[in-house]
GROMACS .gro file of C-alpha atoms in nm:
model
  500
    1MET     CA    1  -0.024   0.363   0.067
    2LYS     CA    2  -0.105   0.444   0.428
    3ASN     CA    3   0.128   0.336   0.709
    4HIS     CA    4  -0.033   0.183   1.017
    5LEU     CA    5   0.154   0.180   1.348
    6VAL     CA    6   0.122  -0.164   1.505
    7ARG     CA    7   0.223  -0.233   1.867
    8THR     CA    8   0.121  -0.437   2.168
    9HIS     CA    9  -0.179  -0.313   2.368
   10ARG     CA   10  -0.257  -0.418   2.724
   11SER     CA   11  -0.588  -0.597   2.768
   12ALA     CA   12  -0.714  -0.308   2.986
   13GLU     CA   13  -0.651  -0.051   2.710
   14VAL     CA   14  -0.926   0.083   2.489
   15PHE     CA   15  -0.828  -0.054   2.150
   16PRO     CA   16  -1.115  -0.041   1.898
   17ARG     CA   17  -1.142  -0.338   1.663
   18GLU     CA   18  -1.127  -0.100   1.366
   19GLU     CA   19  -0.767  -0.022   1.463
   20HIS     CA   20  -0.653  -0.385   1.475
   21LEU     CA   21  -0.412  -0.477   1.194
   22ALA     CA   22  -0.625  -0.779   1.108
   23TRP     CA   23  -0.929  -0.550   1.065
   24ARG     CA   24  -0.738  -0.306   0.848
   25ILE     CA   25  -0.619  -0.595   0.628
   26ALA     CA   26  -0.978  -0.720   0.606
   27GLU     CA   27  -1.086  -0.373   0.492
   28VAL     CA   28  -0.828  -0.391   0.212
   29ALA     CA   29  -0.966  -0.732   0.117
   30THR     CA   30  -1.324  -0.599   0.095
   31ASP     CA   31  -1.235  -0.288  -0.105
   32PRO     CA   32  -1.408  -0.329  -0.446
   33VAL     CA   33  -1.129  -0.147  -0.634
   34GLU     CA   34  -1.062  -0.283  -0.983
   35VAL     CA   35  -0.746  -0.478  -1.059
   36ALA     CA   36  -0.509  -0.278  -1.282
   37PRO     CA   37  -0.426  -0.438  -1.620
   38GLU     CA   38  -0.054  -0.463  -1.543
   39THR     CA   39  -0.134  -0.637  -1.213
   40GLU     CA   40  -0.361  -0.885  -1.389
   41GLU     CA   41  -0.095  -0.954  -1.650
   42MET     CA   42   0.158  -1.035  -1.380
   43ILE     CA   43  -0.089  -1.256  -1.195
   44VAL     CA   44  -0.130  -1.462  -1.513
   45ASN     CA   45   0.248  -1.483  -1.545
   46ARG     CA   46   0.273  -1.622  -1.192
   47ILE     CA   47  -0.001  -1.881  -1.248
   48ILE     CA   48   0.209  -2.000  -1.543
   49ASP     CA   49   0.522  -1.992  -1.327
   50ASN     CA   50   0.360  -2.200  -1.054
   51ALA     CA   51   0.243  -2.461  -1.303
   52ALA     CA   52   0.591  -2.477  -1.454
   53VAL     CA   53   0.766  -2.558  -1.130
   54ALA     CA   54   0.487  -2.795  -1.026
   55ALA     CA   55   0.543  -2.991  -1.346
   56ALA     CA   56   0.914  -3.016  -1.276
   57SER     CA   57   0.855  -3.146  -0.923
   58LEU     CA   58   0.557  -3.371  -0.996
   59VAL     CA   59   0.728  -3.707  -0.945
   60ARG     CA   60   0.950  -3.611  -0.653
   61ARG     CA   61   0.880  -3.799  -0.329
   62PRO     CA   62   0.745  -3.508  -0.116
   63VAL     CA   63   0.508  -3.405  -0.396
   64SER     CA   64   0.397  -3.763  -0.458
   65ASN     CA   65   0.321  -3.812  -0.088
   66ALA     CA   66   0.125  -3.486  -0.063
   67ARG     CA   67  -0.071  -3.580  -0.375
   68ALA     CA   68  -0.142  -3.925  -0.229
   69GLN     CA   69  -0.287  -3.758   0.080
   70ALA     CA   70  -0.509  -3.533  -0.131
   71LEU     CA   71  -0.635  -3.820  -0.345
   72THR     CA   72  -0.783  -3.985  -0.037
   73HIS     CA   73  -1.019  -3.687  -0.007
   74PRO     CA   74  -1.232  -3.686  -0.325
   75TYR     CA   75  -1.505  -3.424  -0.306
   76GLN     CA   76  -1.770  -3.251  -0.515
   77PRO     CA   77  -1.757  -2.982  -0.633
   78GLY     CA   78  -1.401  -2.975  -0.501
   79ALA     CA   79  -1.080  -2.856  -0.667
   80THR     CA   80  -0.820  -2.998  -0.904
   81VAL     CA   81  -0.481  -3.147  -0.820
   82PHE     CA   82  -0.183  -3.112  -1.054
   83GLY     CA   83  -0.120  -3.419  -1.266
   84VAL     CA   84  -0.442  -3.612  -1.209
   85ASP     CA   85  -0.809  -3.609  -1.303
   86GLY     CA   86  -1.090  -3.565  -1.054
   87ARG     CA   87  -1.193  -3.317  -0.788
   88TYR     CA   88  -1.078  -3.316  -0.429
   89SER     CA   89  -1.156  -3.136  -0.106
   90PRO     CA   90  -1.022  -2.783  -0.157
   91GLU     CA   91  -0.800  -2.767   0.150
   92TRP     CA   92  -0.627  -3.090   0.046
   93ALA     CA   93  -0.599  -2.980  -0.317
   94ALA     CA   94  -0.444  -2.655  -0.197
   95PHE     CA   95  -0.200  -2.854   0.015
   96ALA     CA   96  -0.094  -3.096  -0.261
   97ASN     CA   97  -0.056  -2.822  -0.519
   98GLY     CA   98   0.125  -2.602  -0.268
   99VAL     CA   99   0.388  -2.871  -0.209
  100ALA     CA  100   0.432  -2.919  -0.586
  101VAL     CA  101   0.480  -2.547  -0.635
  102ARG     CA  102   0.722  -2.507  -0.345
  103GLU     CA  103   0.930  -2.826  -0.363
  104LEU     CA  104   1.202  -2.700  -0.600
  105ASP     CA  105   1.225  -2.347  -0.455
  106PHE     CA  106   1.184  -2.219  -0.811
  107HIS     CA  107   0.894  -1.972  -0.815
  108ASP     CA  108   0.855  -1.606  -0.724
  109THR     CA  109   1.004  -1.413  -0.434
  110PHE     CA  110   0.983  -1.087  -0.246
  111LEU     CA  111   1.252  -0.980   0.000
  112ALA     CA  112   1.231  -0.685   0.237
  113ALA     CA  113   1.215  -0.691   0.618
  114GLU     CA  114   1.126  -1.060   0.577
  115TYR     CA  115   1.156  -1.326   0.307
  116SER     CA  116   0.859  -1.458   0.114
  117HIS     CA  117   0.739  -1.654  -0.187
  118PRO     CA  118   0.410  -1.477  -0.268
  119GLY     CA  119   0.321  -1.736  -0.532
  120ASP     CA  120   0.243  -1.964  -0.236
  121ASN     CA  121  -0.090  -1.776  -0.220
  122ILE     CA  122  -0.205  -1.913  -0.555
  123PRO     CA  123  -0.277  -2.281  -0.471
  124SER     CA  124  -0.516  -2.211  -0.184
  125ILE     CA  125  -0.700  -1.921  -0.349
  126LEU     CA  126  -0.736  -2.111  -0.678
  127ALA     CA  127  -0.857  -2.426  -0.501
  128VAL     CA  128  -1.131  -2.234  -0.321
  129ALA     CA  129  -1.226  -2.056  -0.644
  130GLN     CA  130  -1.272  -2.389  -0.822
  131HIS     CA  131  -1.464  -2.543  -0.533
  132ALA     CA  132  -1.690  -2.242  -0.473
  133GLY     CA  133  -1.784  -2.194  -0.840
  134ARG     CA  134  -1.619  -1.854  -0.877
  135ASN     CA  135  -1.509  -1.717  -1.211
  136GLY     CA  136  -1.180  -1.591  -1.346
  137ARG     CA  137  -1.249  -1.231  -1.253
  138ASP     CA  138  -1.308  -1.333  -0.892
  139LEU     CA  139  -0.985  -1.533  -0.898
  140ILE     CA  140  -0.781  -1.240  -1.027
  141ARG     CA  141  -0.924  -1.014  -0.756
  142GLY     CA  142  -0.850  -1.269  -0.485
  143LEU     CA  143  -0.493  -1.321  -0.601
  144ALA     CA  144  -0.432  -0.946  -0.619
  145THR     CA  145  -0.529  -0.926  -0.251
  146GLY     CA  146  -0.320  -1.228  -0.150
  147TYR     CA  147  -0.009  -1.083  -0.312
  148GLU     CA  148  -0.073  -0.734  -0.177
  149ILE     CA  149  -0.113  -0.841   0.185
  150GLN     CA  150   0.185  -1.074   0.174
  151VAL     CA  151   0.409  -0.804   0.025
  152ASP     CA  152   0.290  -0.540   0.271
  153LEU     CA  153   0.351  -0.762   0.574
  154VAL     CA  154   0.693  -0.861   0.440
  155ARG     CA  155   0.786  -0.495   0.392
  156ALA     CA  156   0.720  -0.417   0.757
  157ILE     CA  157   0.747  -0.715   0.992
  158CYS     CA  158   1.066  -0.917   1.026
  159LEU     CA  159   1.001  -1.274   1.137
  160HIS     CA  160   1.338  -1.445   1.091
  161GLU     CA  161   1.506  -1.212   1.343
  162HIS     CA  162   1.291  -1.386   1.604
  163LYS     CA  163   1.333  -1.731   1.444
  164ILE     CA  164   0.974  -1.744   1.321
  165ASP     CA  165   0.922  -1.899   0.977
  166HIS     CA  166   0.813  -1.667   0.696
  167VAL     CA  167   0.489  -1.861   0.636
  168ALA     CA  168   0.346  -1.668   0.932
  169HIS     CA  169   0.276  -1.392   0.678
  170LEU     CA  170   0.125  -1.640   0.430
  171GLY     CA  171  -0.165  -1.764   0.644
  172PRO     CA  172  -0.314  -1.413   0.682
  173SER     CA  173  -0.251  -1.315   0.318
  174ALA     CA  174  -0.413  -1.632   0.181
  175ALA     CA  175  -0.711  -1.590   0.414
  176ALA     CA  176  -0.752  -1.229   0.300
  177GLY     CA  177  -0.727  -1.333  -0.066
  178ILE     CA  178  -0.988  -1.605  -0.020
  179GLY     CA  179  -1.209  -1.347   0.151
  180THR     CA  180  -1.185  -1.117  -0.151
  181LEU     CA  181  -1.249  -1.407  -0.387
  182LEU     CA  182  -1.568  -1.505  -0.204
  183GLY     CA  183  -1.690  -1.150  -0.143
  184LEU     CA  184  -1.700  -1.203   0.234
  185ASN     CA  185  -1.765  -0.916   0.474
  186THR     CA  186  -1.499  -0.745   0.683
  187GLU     CA  187  -1.596  -0.919   1.007
  188THR     CA  188  -1.565  -1.267   0.858
  189ILE     CA  189  -1.233  -1.195   0.691
  190TYR     CA  190  -1.103  -1.039   1.014
  191GLN     CA  191  -1.176  -1.358   1.207
  192ALA     CA  192  -1.027  -1.577   0.930
  193ILE     CA  193  -0.705  -1.372   0.927
  194GLY     CA  194  -0.669  -1.408   1.304
  195GLN     CA  195  -0.723  -1.783   1.293
  196ALA     CA  196  -0.487  -1.827   0.998
  197LEU     CA  197  -0.207  -1.637   1.171
  198HIS     CA  198  -0.260  -1.820   1.501
  199THR     CA  199  -0.231  -2.162   1.333
  200THR     CA  200   0.065  -2.088   1.106
  201THR     CA  201   0.329  -1.941   1.336
  202ALA     CA  202   0.620  -2.185   1.364
  203THR     CA  203   0.995  -2.171   1.416
  204ARG     CA  204   1.254  -2.128   1.142
  205GLN     CA  205   1.413  -2.464   1.217
  206SER     CA  206   1.250  -2.582   0.893
  207ARG     CA  207   1.514  -2.371   0.713
  208LYS     CA  208   1.810  -2.427   0.945
  209GLY     CA  209   2.071  -2.699   0.976
  210GLU     CA  210   1.965  -3.023   0.808
  211ILE     CA  211   1.678  -2.895   0.596
  212SER     CA  212   1.409  -3.153   0.516
  213SER     CA  213   1.108  -3.174   0.286
  214TRP     CA  214   0.909  -2.972   0.543
  215LYS     CA  215   1.057  -2.663   0.375
  216ALA     CA  216   0.815  -2.734   0.090
  217TYR     CA  217   0.534  -2.856   0.313
  218ALA     CA  218   0.532  -2.553   0.548
  219PRO     CA  219   0.379  -2.300   0.304
  220ALA     CA  220   0.139  -2.561   0.167
  221PHE     CA  221   0.026  -2.631   0.522
  222ALA     CA  222  -0.022  -2.257   0.579
  223GLY     CA  223  -0.242  -2.240   0.270
  224LYS     CA  224  -0.443  -2.537   0.393
  225MET     CA  225  -0.486  -2.368   0.730
  226ALA     CA  226  -0.607  -2.052   0.558
  227VAL     CA  227  -0.880  -2.246   0.375
  228GLU     CA  228  -0.993  -2.408   0.698
  229ALA     CA  229  -0.983  -2.075   0.883
  230VAL     CA  230  -1.213  -1.916   0.626
  231ASP     CA  231  -1.452  -2.211   0.652
  232ARG     CA  232  -1.475  -2.175   1.030
  233ALA     CA  233  -1.510  -1.797   1.014
  234MET     CA  234  -1.794  -1.831   0.761
  235ARG     CA  235  -1.969  -2.054   1.015
  236GLY     CA  236  -1.940  -1.779   1.276
  237GLU     CA  237  -1.636  -1.898   1.470
  238GLY     CA  238  -1.396  -1.637   1.602
  239ALA     CA  239  -1.022  -1.595   1.641
  240PRO     CA  240  -0.783  -1.482   1.915
  241SER     CA  241  -0.785  -1.104   1.903
  242PRO     CA  242  -0.616  -0.874   1.870
  243ILE     CA  243  -0.394  -1.141   1.720
  244TRP     CA  244  -0.091  -0.924   1.647
  245GLU     CA  245  -0.131  -0.655   1.914
  246GLY     CA  246  -0.272  -0.846   2.210
  247GLU     CA  247  -0.098  -0.852   2.548
  248ASP     CA  248  -0.023  -1.221   2.487
  249GLY     CA  249  -0.026  -1.186   2.109
  250VAL     CA  250   0.221  -1.243   1.826
  251ILE     CA  251   0.419  -0.918   1.863
  252ALA     CA  252   0.452  -0.942   2.240
  253TRP     CA  253   0.572  -1.301   2.260
  254LEU     CA  254   0.685  -1.419   1.916
  255LEU     CA  255   0.829  -1.104   1.760
  256GLY     CA  256   0.982  -0.783   1.897
  257GLY     CA  257   0.820  -0.789   2.241
  258PRO     CA  258   0.577  -0.562   2.426
  259THR     CA  259   0.766  -0.242   2.337
  260ALA     CA  260   0.817  -0.318   1.967
  261GLU     CA  261   0.649  -0.108   1.699
  262TYR     CA  262   0.596  -0.185   1.331
  263SER     CA  263   0.477   0.045   1.054
  264VAL     CA  264   0.273  -0.159   0.808
  265PRO     CA  265   0.186  -0.004   0.470
  266LEU     CA  266  -0.154  -0.090   0.323
  267PRO     CA  267  -0.346   0.051   0.025
  268GLY     CA  268  -0.600   0.316   0.112
  269PRO     CA  269  -0.966   0.295   0.005
  270GLY     CA  270  -0.991   0.284  -0.372
  271GLU     CA  271  -0.616   0.240  -0.417
  272PRO     CA  272  -0.523  -0.039  -0.661
  273LYS     CA  273  -0.343  -0.344  -0.524
  274ARG     CA  274  -0.005  -0.337  -0.699
  275GLY     CA  275   0.211  -0.539  -0.461
  276ILE     CA  276   0.272  -0.819  -0.710
  277LEU     CA  277   0.455  -0.576  -0.938
  278ASP     CA  278   0.734  -0.543  -0.681
  279THR     CA  279   0.796  -0.920  -0.676
  280TYR     CA  280   1.025  -1.123  -0.903
  281THR     CA  281   1.062  -1.480  -1.016
  282LYS     CA  282   1.358  -1.714  -1.053
  283GLU     CA  283   1.546  -1.818  -1.362
  284HIS     CA  284   1.746  -2.069  -1.158
  285SER     CA  285   1.618  -2.331  -0.916
  286ALA     CA  286   1.790  -2.198  -0.605
  287GLU     CA  287   1.722  -1.967  -0.310
  288TYR     CA  288   1.655  -1.617  -0.444
  289GLN     CA  289   1.960  -1.457  -0.285
  290SER     CA  290   2.173  -1.691  -0.496
  291GLN     CA  291   2.015  -1.584  -0.829
  292ALA     CA  292   2.251  -1.292  -0.895
  293PRO     CA  293   2.557  -1.483  -0.765
  294ILE     CA  294   2.479  -1.767  -1.008
  295ASP     CA  295   2.476  -1.522  -1.297
  296LEU     CA  296   2.792  -1.363  -1.158
  297ALA     CA  297   2.959  -1.706  -1.144
  298PHE     CA  298   2.877  -1.764  -1.510
  299ARG     CA  299   3.049  -1.435  -1.593
  300LEU     CA  300   3.350  -1.497  -1.369
  301ARG     CA  301   3.401  -1.840  -1.517
  302GLU     CA  302   3.524  -1.680  -1.836
  303GLN     CA  303   3.746  -1.432  -1.652
  304ILE     CA  304   3.914  -1.695  -1.434
  305GLY     CA  305   3.979  -1.961  -1.694
  306ASP     CA  306   4.154  -2.244  -1.510
  307LEU     CA  307   3.947  -2.298  -1.195
  308ASP     CA  308   4.223  -2.512  -1.044
  309GLN     CA  309   4.421  -2.191  -0.995
  310ILE     CA  310   4.168  -2.055  -0.744
  311ALA     CA  311   4.310  -2.017  -0.393
  312SER     CA  312   4.000  -1.864  -0.231
  313ILE     CA  313   3.675  -1.684  -0.308
  314VAL     CA  314   3.502  -1.439  -0.075
  315LEU     CA  315   3.150  -1.325  -0.157
  316HIS     CA  316   3.088  -0.984   0.003
  317THR     CA  317   2.714  -0.958   0.041
  318SER     CA  318   2.419  -0.861   0.259
  319HIS     CA  319   2.351  -0.959   0.616
  320HIS     CA  320   2.063  -1.183   0.501
  321THR     CA  321   2.269  -1.371   0.245
  322HIS     CA  322   2.568  -1.412   0.476
  323TYR     CA  323   2.368  -1.541   0.772
  324VAL     CA  324   2.100  -1.744   0.594
  325ILE     CA  325   2.278  -1.918   0.305
  326GLY     CA  326   2.640  -1.819   0.371
  327THR     CA  327   2.913  -1.903   0.617
  328GLY     CA  328   2.761  -1.665   0.870
  329SER     CA  329   2.496  -1.930   0.935
  330ASN     CA  330   2.764  -2.149   1.098
  331ASP     CA  331   2.585  -2.453   0.955
  332PRO     CA  332   2.838  -2.732   0.884
  333GLN     CA  333   2.566  -2.899   0.675
  334LYS     CA  334   2.618  -2.628   0.413
  335PHE     CA  335   2.952  -2.794   0.332
  336ASP     CA  336   2.829  -3.153   0.352
  337PRO     CA  337   2.851  -3.337   0.014
  338LYS     CA  338   2.579  -3.575   0.135
  339ALA     CA  339   2.342  -3.299   0.241
  340SER     CA  340   1.982  -3.293   0.122
  341ARG     CA  341   1.881  -3.099  -0.185
  342GLU     CA  342   1.699  -2.856   0.044
  343THR     CA  343   2.021  -2.793   0.237
  344LEU     CA  344   2.236  -2.750  -0.076
  345ASP     CA  345   1.977  -2.505  -0.209
  346HIS     CA  346   2.055  -2.295   0.099
  347SER     CA  347   2.434  -2.307   0.059
  348ILE     CA  348   2.564  -2.021  -0.154
  349MET     CA  349   2.909  -2.177  -0.130
  350TYR     CA  350   2.794  -2.497  -0.300
  351ILE     CA  351   2.583  -2.311  -0.554
  352PHE     CA  352   2.863  -2.073  -0.651
  353ALA     CA  353   3.109  -2.362  -0.691
  354VAL     CA  354   2.881  -2.562  -0.921
  355ALA     CA  355   2.781  -2.255  -1.124
  356LEU     CA  356   3.149  -2.173  -1.176
  357GLN     CA  357   3.234  -2.524  -1.286
  358ASP     CA  358   2.931  -2.595  -1.506
  359GLY     CA  359   2.845  -2.254  -1.650
  360THR     CA  360   2.479  -2.354  -1.626
  361TRP     CA  361   2.220  -2.443  -1.365
  362HIS     CA  362   1.964  -2.724  -1.367
  363HIS     CA  363   1.690  -2.794  -1.114
  364GLU     CA  364   1.785  -3.162  -1.088
  365ARG     CA  365   2.135  -3.222  -1.225
  366SER     CA  366   2.293  -2.939  -1.024
  367TYR     CA  367   2.179  -3.101  -0.698
  368ALA     CA  368   2.229  -3.468  -0.786
  369PRO     CA  369   2.425  -3.664  -0.521
  370GLU     CA  370   2.693  -3.756  -0.775
  371ARG     CA  371   2.726  -3.386  -0.862
  372ALA     CA  372   2.758  -3.274  -0.500
  373GLN     CA  373   3.011  -3.546  -0.422
  374ARG     CA  374   3.256  -3.476  -0.704
  375PRO     CA  375   3.603  -3.434  -0.545
  376ASP     CA  376   3.691  -3.125  -0.751
  377THR     CA  377   3.360  -2.963  -0.653
  378ILE     CA  378   3.417  -3.036  -0.285
  379GLU     CA  379   3.765  -2.884  -0.308
  380LEU     CA  380   3.639  -2.564  -0.473
  381TRP     CA  381   3.331  -2.549  -0.247
  382ASN     CA  382   3.551  -2.536   0.062
  383LYS     CA  383   3.750  -2.243  -0.079
  384ILE     CA  384   3.438  -2.022  -0.080
  385SER     CA  385   3.318  -1.807   0.209
  386THR     CA  386   3.090  -1.508   0.260
  387ALA     CA  387   3.132  -1.179   0.445
  388GLU     CA  388   2.873  -0.921   0.538
  389ASP     CA  389   2.920  -0.589   0.364
  390PRO     CA  390   2.723  -0.294   0.512
  391GLU     CA  391   2.664  -0.144   0.168
  392TRP     CA  392   2.508  -0.463   0.033
  393THR     CA  393   2.295  -0.482   0.348
  394ARG     CA  394   2.184  -0.122   0.299
  395ARG     CA  395   2.092  -0.191  -0.063
  396TYR     CA  396   1.907  -0.507   0.038
  397HIS     CA  397   1.682  -0.299   0.263
  398SER     CA  398   1.653   0.004   0.035
  399THR     CA  399   1.299   0.112  -0.047
  400ASP     CA  400   1.417   0.259  -0.377
  401PRO     CA  401   1.359  -0.013  -0.641
  402ASN     CA  402   1.649   0.124  -0.845
  403GLU     CA  403   1.886   0.071  -0.552
  404LYS     CA  404   1.745  -0.246  -0.395
  405ALA     CA  405   1.983  -0.534  -0.462
  406PHE     CA  406   2.034  -0.898  -0.369
  407GLY     CA  407   2.373  -0.958  -0.521
  408ALA     CA  408   2.736  -0.975  -0.416
  409ARG     CA  409   3.089  -0.870  -0.492
  410ALA     CA  410   3.316  -1.166  -0.555
  411GLU     CA  411   3.687  -1.143  -0.476
  412VAL     CA  412   3.867  -1.436  -0.634
  413THR     CA  413   4.226  -1.483  -0.522
  414LEU     CA  414   4.436  -1.702  -0.748
  415LYS     CA  415   4.732  -1.910  -0.639
  416SER     CA  416   4.955  -1.661  -0.820
  417GLY     CA  417   4.832  -1.385  -0.589
  418GLU     CA  418   4.625  -1.216  -0.860
  419VAL     CA  419   4.284  -1.099  -0.742
  420ILE     CA  420   3.986  -1.090  -0.978
  421VAL     CA  421   3.693  -0.879  -0.861
  422ASP     CA  422   3.346  -0.859  -1.012
  423GLU     CA  423   2.999  -0.787  -0.880
  424LEU     CA  424   2.636  -0.814  -0.980
  425ALA     CA  425   2.353  -0.636  -0.799
  426VAL     CA  426   2.046  -0.810  -0.941
  427ALA     CA  427   1.986  -1.132  -1.131
  428ASP     CA  428   1.965  -1.118  -1.508
  429ALA     CA  429   1.594  -1.216  -1.487
  430HIS     CA  430   1.513  -0.937  -1.237
  431PRO     CA  431   1.297  -0.648  -1.368
  432LEU     CA  432   1.616  -0.433  -1.365
  433GLY     CA  433   1.842  -0.713  -1.483
  434ALA     CA  434   2.006  -0.787  -1.817
  435ARG     CA  435   1.718  -1.010  -1.934
  436PRO     CA  436   1.399  -0.924  -1.744
  437PHE     CA  437   1.127  -1.190  -1.741
  438ALA     CA  438   0.809  -1.108  -1.934
  439ARG     CA  439   0.529  -1.330  -2.071
  440ASP     CA  440   0.753  -1.495  -2.330
  441GLN     CA  441   1.008  -1.592  -2.065
  442TYR     CA  442   0.740  -1.734  -1.834
  443ILE     CA  443   0.603  -1.943  -2.120
  444ALA     CA  444   0.953  -2.059  -2.213
  445LYS     CA  445   1.017  -2.160  -1.851
  446PHE     CA  446   0.691  -2.355  -1.852
  447ARG     CA  447   0.777  -2.531  -2.179
  448THR     CA  448   1.124  -2.621  -2.052
  449LEU     CA  449   1.010  -2.761  -1.719
  450ALA     CA  450   0.707  -2.937  -1.868
  451GLU     CA  451   0.911  -3.119  -2.132
  452GLY     CA  452   0.888  -3.493  -2.080
  453VAL     CA  453   0.621  -3.444  -1.814
  454ILE     CA  454   0.319  -3.281  -1.981
  455GLU     CA  455   0.222  -3.382  -2.334
  456PRO     CA  456   0.267  -3.096  -2.586
  457ALA     CA  457  -0.107  -3.080  -2.661
  458GLU     CA  458  -0.182  -3.049  -2.289
  459GLN     CA  459   0.081  -2.777  -2.258
  460ASP     CA  460  -0.087  -2.587  -2.542
  461ARG     CA  461  -0.430  -2.626  -2.382
  462PHE     CA  462  -0.313  -2.499  -2.044
  463LEU     CA  463  -0.130  -2.200  -2.190
  464GLU     CA  464  -0.430  -2.101  -2.398
  465VAL     CA  465  -0.663  -2.115  -2.098
  466VAL     CA  466  -0.436  -1.942  -1.848
  467GLN     CA  467  -0.373  -1.645  -2.075
  468ARG     CA  468  -0.742  -1.557  -2.060
  469ALA     CA  469  -0.773  -1.634  -1.688
  470GLY     CA  470  -0.962  -1.314  -1.609
  471GLU     CA  471  -1.230  -1.400  -1.864
  472LEU     CA  472  -1.291  -1.760  -1.757
  473SER     CA  473  -1.635  -1.874  -1.650
  474ALA     CA  474  -1.681  -2.073  -1.330
  475ALA     CA  475  -1.704  -2.392  -1.535
  476GLU     CA  476  -1.378  -2.313  -1.714
  477LEU     CA  477  -1.182  -2.244  -1.395
  478SER     CA  478  -1.126  -2.618  -1.346
  479GLU     CA  479  -0.909  -2.606  -1.660
  480LEU     CA  480  -0.640  -2.408  -1.474
  481THR     CA  481  -0.445  -2.726  -1.405
  482PHE     CA  482  -0.274  -2.997  -1.606
  483THR     CA  483  -0.285  -3.375  -1.625
  484VAL     CA  484  -0.009  -3.618  -1.717
  485SER     CA  485   0.001  -3.973  -1.840
  486ALA     CA  486   0.001  -4.277  -1.613
  487ASP     CA  487   0.355  -4.348  -1.732
  488VAL     CA  488   0.474  -4.015  -1.591
  489LEU     CA  489   0.300  -4.071  -1.257
  490ALA     CA  490   0.455  -4.417  -1.241
  491ARG     CA  491   0.799  -4.252  -1.216
  492ALA     CA  492   0.708  -4.119  -0.872
  493PRO     CA  493   0.806  -4.321  -0.565
  494LYS     CA  494   0.514  -4.525  -0.437
  495SER     CA  495   0.368  -4.347  -0.137
  496PRO     CA  496   0.368  -4.567   0.176
  497LYS     CA  497   0.028  -4.605   0.338
  498GLY     CA  498  -0.053  -4.343   0.597
  499LEU     CA  499  -0.367  -4.281   0.802
  500PHE     CA  500  -0.592  -4.185   0.513
   0.00000   0.00000   0.00000
């Protein structure tokens, strides 16, 4: 990996295009290096993972509405939409599938200087692959680029510090991945990256306070914007440049300011794209920084015994966890029994209380209104707080994978005065956890979430196809989706009529 210093440049400065971050990313996207077998294997795992969580969310209102929008845009050759037959305009298919993948906050994650869900790259890159008649090998190459660029940007450039939503890294990564998929030249990908970034920078209010369904829509919208950016760039249209480093660019006015510097790592020429191997998926449907605490709660449940004897619980954890999903956020909504699912998903206090009481976690039942409003849950919930611990913050930011951690130390004080202390650094499903996810676990997750949604024969068909994704012909690429019965679709709320 080569580190590239990125800073603001005045318009009067000599700043060759070849030194722009967008150009360097485009060069990575055009590098013909082969995809390593272990990278390809993980890409297949994540396509399975995305389909699993899309199945689980298929009849939820935000997903149903996004699908309804896409279905008003039939197109040939087009791309597929989860759950239904037919082909649709690729940007709308990417959008609908992106919402389905993101709605439950249940797919993969990478945390470093910024947060991210790199699996958000898959819907847009796959939709373009289906529409453009590309084959499975092209798809694998495009996804390897999408993951790599997203991970590299997340390693280096913090967005949330400046209240910019993390999808600002997704627009450029998806555009770069689509560029690799299509075999576009460096100039075209450069312009697409600039356009995608310019159209996908937004504030973090989508993940603050009363969190709405836009949390799921934001990354899907970024993927849609990436598809449209590539289309315009292919037609010869340009982008604001230098988009990151310009005097009135992203760094100067949205991020650290004119004096800020960032060191962005990118693969050198001929270096394999391995970024996906540093990412991890979720066993539990909850914000990633709550994965290890959920597993810790399961363990503590046995140690505590009678939960009524709890006087207080303090979770000592990282800066990110404390301020984003903990009491450091100062969001009263995180203690509101009538809060939205999206808000409860970002309340470690609620999540820890329910995990302690139930000893299990479910993507629907754990967030049900009747579950959140149980008096004993509310009582326990309000006994839980978080505190930033410098050591957990250091480990969160560590570049050593053996040290990097997203967990917490729980101090449980009982009414008797006894204190029970336990900690867990990484989730059980993490690559360094007690039960790391591999192909069998991804398939099991798919089977579990698809039960009652996708017919068993259709599950079998999808799993057979996806496990040979890199060998698929262009004609077979349309099989990387699933359909469900009309009875299943009828469970979804009827989408009110919109403009389309």
